[in-house]
Short mmCIF file of C-alpha atoms in Angstrom, two decimals:
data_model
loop_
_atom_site.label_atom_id
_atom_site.label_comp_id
_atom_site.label_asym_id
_atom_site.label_seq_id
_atom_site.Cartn_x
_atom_site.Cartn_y
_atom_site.Cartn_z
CA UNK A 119 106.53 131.19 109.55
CA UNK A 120 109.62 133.53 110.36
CA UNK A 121 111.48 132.61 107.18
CA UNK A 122 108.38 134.12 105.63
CA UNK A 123 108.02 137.93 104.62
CA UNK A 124 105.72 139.43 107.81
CA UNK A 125 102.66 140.03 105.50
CA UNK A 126 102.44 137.04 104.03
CA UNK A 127 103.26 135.83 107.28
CA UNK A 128 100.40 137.23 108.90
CA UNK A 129 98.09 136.16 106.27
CA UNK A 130 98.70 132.67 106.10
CA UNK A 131 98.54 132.71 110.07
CA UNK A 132 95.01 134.29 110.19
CA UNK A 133 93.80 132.35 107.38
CA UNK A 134 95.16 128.74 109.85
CA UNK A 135 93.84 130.30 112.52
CA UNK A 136 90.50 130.57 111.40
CA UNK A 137 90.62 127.16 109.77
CA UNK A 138 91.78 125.67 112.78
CA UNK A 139 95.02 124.31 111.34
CA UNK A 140 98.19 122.78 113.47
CA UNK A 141 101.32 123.43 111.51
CA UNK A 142 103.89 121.15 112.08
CA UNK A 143 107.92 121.79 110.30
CA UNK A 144 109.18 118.56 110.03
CA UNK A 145 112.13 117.26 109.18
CA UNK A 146 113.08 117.06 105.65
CA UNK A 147 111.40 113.85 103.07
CA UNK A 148 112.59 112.93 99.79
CA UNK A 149 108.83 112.27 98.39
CA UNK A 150 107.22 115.29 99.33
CA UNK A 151 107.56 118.60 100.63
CA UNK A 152 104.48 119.03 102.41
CA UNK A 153 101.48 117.20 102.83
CA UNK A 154 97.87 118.22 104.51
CA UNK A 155 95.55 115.41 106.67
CA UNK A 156 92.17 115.81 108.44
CA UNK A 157 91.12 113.64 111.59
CA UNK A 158 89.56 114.55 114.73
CA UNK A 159 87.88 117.30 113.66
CA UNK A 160 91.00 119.07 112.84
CA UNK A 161 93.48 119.93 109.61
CA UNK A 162 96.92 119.32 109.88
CA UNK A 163 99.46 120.36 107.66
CA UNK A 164 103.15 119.54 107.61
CA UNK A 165 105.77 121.54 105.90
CA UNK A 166 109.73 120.18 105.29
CA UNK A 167 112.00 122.60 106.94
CA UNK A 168 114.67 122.35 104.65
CA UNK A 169 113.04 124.09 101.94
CA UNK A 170 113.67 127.72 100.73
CA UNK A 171 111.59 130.55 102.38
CA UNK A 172 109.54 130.35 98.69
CA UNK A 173 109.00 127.19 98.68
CA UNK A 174 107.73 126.83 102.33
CA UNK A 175 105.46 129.43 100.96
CA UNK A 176 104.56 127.39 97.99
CA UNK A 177 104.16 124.88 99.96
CA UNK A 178 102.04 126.50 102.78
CA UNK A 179 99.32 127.95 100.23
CA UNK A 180 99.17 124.40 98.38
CA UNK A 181 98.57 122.76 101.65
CA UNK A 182 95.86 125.56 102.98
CA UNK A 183 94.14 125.44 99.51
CA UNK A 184 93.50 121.31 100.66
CA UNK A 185 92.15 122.55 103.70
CA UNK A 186 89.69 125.16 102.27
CA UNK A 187 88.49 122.67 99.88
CA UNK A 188 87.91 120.08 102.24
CA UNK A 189 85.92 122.83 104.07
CA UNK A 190 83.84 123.51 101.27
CA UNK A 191 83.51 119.87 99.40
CA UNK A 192 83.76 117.36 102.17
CA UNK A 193 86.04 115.64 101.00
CA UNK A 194 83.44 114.95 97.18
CA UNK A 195 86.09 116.11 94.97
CA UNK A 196 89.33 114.89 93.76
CA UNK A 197 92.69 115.91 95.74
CA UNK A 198 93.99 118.06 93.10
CA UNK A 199 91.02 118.73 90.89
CA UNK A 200 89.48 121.89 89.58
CA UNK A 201 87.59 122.79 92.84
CA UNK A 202 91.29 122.85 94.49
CA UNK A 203 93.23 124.67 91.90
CA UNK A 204 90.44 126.79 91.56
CA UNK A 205 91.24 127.25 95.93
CA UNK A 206 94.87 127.24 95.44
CA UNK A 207 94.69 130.11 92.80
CA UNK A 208 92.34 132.25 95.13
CA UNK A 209 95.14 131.73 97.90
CA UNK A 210 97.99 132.64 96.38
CA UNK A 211 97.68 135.62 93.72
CA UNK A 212 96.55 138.21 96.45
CA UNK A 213 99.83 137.26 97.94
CA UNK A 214 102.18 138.06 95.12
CA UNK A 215 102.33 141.37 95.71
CA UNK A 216 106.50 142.26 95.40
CA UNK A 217 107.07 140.07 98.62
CA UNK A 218 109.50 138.00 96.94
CA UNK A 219 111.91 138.35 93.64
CA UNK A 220 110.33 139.04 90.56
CA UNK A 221 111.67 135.86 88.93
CA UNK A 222 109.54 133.78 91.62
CA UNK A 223 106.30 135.81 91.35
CA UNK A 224 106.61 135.78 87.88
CA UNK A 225 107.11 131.88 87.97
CA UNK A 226 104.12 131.31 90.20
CA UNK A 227 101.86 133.54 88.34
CA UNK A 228 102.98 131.43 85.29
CA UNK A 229 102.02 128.43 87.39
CA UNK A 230 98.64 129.55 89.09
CA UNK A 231 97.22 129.67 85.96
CA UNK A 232 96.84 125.78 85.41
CA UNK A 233 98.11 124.68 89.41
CA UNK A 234 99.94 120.79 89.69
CA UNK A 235 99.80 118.85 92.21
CA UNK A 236 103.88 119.05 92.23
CA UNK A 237 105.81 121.99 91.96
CA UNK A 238 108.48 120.12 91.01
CA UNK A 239 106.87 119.12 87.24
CA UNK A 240 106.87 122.64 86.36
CA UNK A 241 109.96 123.64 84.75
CA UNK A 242 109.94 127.65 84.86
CA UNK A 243 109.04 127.37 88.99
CA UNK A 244 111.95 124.94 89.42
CA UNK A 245 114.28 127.06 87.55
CA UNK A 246 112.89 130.38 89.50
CA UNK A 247 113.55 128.14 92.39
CA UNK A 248 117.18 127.02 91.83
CA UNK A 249 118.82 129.60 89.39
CA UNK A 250 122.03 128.40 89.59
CA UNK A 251 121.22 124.94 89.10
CA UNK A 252 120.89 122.70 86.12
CA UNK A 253 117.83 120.37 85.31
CA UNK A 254 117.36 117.08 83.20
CA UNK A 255 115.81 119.09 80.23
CA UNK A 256 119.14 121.62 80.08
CA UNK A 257 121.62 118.88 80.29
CA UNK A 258 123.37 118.36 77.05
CA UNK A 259 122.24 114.88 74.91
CA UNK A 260 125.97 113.93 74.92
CA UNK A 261 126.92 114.50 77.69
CA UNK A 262 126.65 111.97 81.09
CA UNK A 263 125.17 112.87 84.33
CA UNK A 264 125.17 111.19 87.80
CA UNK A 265 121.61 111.10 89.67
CA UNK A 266 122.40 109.16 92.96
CA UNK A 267 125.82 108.08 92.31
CA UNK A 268 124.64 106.43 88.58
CA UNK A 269 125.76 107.56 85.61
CA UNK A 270 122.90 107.51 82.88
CA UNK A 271 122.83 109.49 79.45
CA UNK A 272 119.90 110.93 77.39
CA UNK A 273 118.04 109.28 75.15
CA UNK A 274 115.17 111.06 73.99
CA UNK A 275 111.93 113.11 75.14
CA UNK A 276 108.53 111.97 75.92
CA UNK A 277 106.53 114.61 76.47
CA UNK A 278 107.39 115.96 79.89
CA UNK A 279 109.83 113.09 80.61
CA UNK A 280 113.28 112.34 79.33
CA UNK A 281 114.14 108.62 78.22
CA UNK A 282 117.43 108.22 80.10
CA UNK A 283 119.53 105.10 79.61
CA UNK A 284 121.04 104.14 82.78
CA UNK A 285 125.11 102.93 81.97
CA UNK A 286 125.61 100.32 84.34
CA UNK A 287 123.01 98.27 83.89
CA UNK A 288 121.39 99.49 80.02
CA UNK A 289 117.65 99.84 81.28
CA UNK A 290 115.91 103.19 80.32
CA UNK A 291 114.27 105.18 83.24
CA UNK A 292 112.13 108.46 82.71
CA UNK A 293 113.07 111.72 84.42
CA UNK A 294 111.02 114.76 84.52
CA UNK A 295 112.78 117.61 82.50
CA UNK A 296 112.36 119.31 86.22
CA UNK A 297 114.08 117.24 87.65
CA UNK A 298 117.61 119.42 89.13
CA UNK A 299 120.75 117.37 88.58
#
């Protein structure tokens, strides 16, 4: 919580506190970023530590908005459904009060409106995120890019997805236009 401004620090603290969550920073996963379990009577969530001090934030309020709808629903409605975005929303806005950059606060408003369950599908938050980097959607159609050491080239888009061809081997595989190069 100390890469967090002290507020928001405090808030998310009192609001685990009297949820009874255990916070554990673990080391960093390529799949997720966070993730939030209940057993024993207790929540748990887990947070990566190599993430940014906004997205550990993100990341915290995602994770408590599982736990406060677990408190409320049981456990009756889906993961990331309207009864948790509804939770997630009620989390977060109080806490974009000028804590953090403009550009991010802006971003998550933007987001909080209609909530995913990945941060990483929405364009504008990974962009507020990682200014200085360049995602699928920016890269030019002409141009090639290496993802993992592979070279693949644009194709076309798919709604939310880019058709990439992959040069080695010819198959097409589908990147998110999020996705950072």
């Amino acid at each position: 919580m100390d890469r967090l401004p002290t507020p928001v620090a405090a808030s998310l603290t009192s609001t685990m506190q009297m949820l009874n969550i255990t916070l554990v920073v673990s080391k960093p996963r390529k799949t997720k970023k966070g993730d939030w379990r209940f057993s024993n009577n207790r929540h748990t969530i887990t947070v990566n530590n190599d993430l940014s001090p906004q997205q550990f934030f993100m990341t915290m309020v995602h994770e408590i908005a599982h736990a406060t709808t677990w408190n409320k629903y049981k456990g009756s409605v889906k993961p990331h459904g309207v009864e948790w975005k509804s939770e997630f929303r009620n989390l977060m806005l109080p806490l974009l009060k000028g804590y953090f950059p403009a550009s991010i606060e802006d971003a998550l408003r933007e987001h909080m409106k209609n909530p995913s369950a990945c941060s990483g599908r929405s364009t504008t938050l990974v962009r507020a995120f990682n200014p200085n980097s360049t995602t699928v959607e920016d890269y030019p159609m002409d141009k090639v890019f290496k993802y993992r050491g592979v070279e693949y080239k644009k194709i076309n888009k798919r709604r939310t997805r880019w058709s990439c061809v992959n040069l080695s081997n010819g198959k097409q595989y589908l990147f998110p236009s999020s996705m950072v190069l």
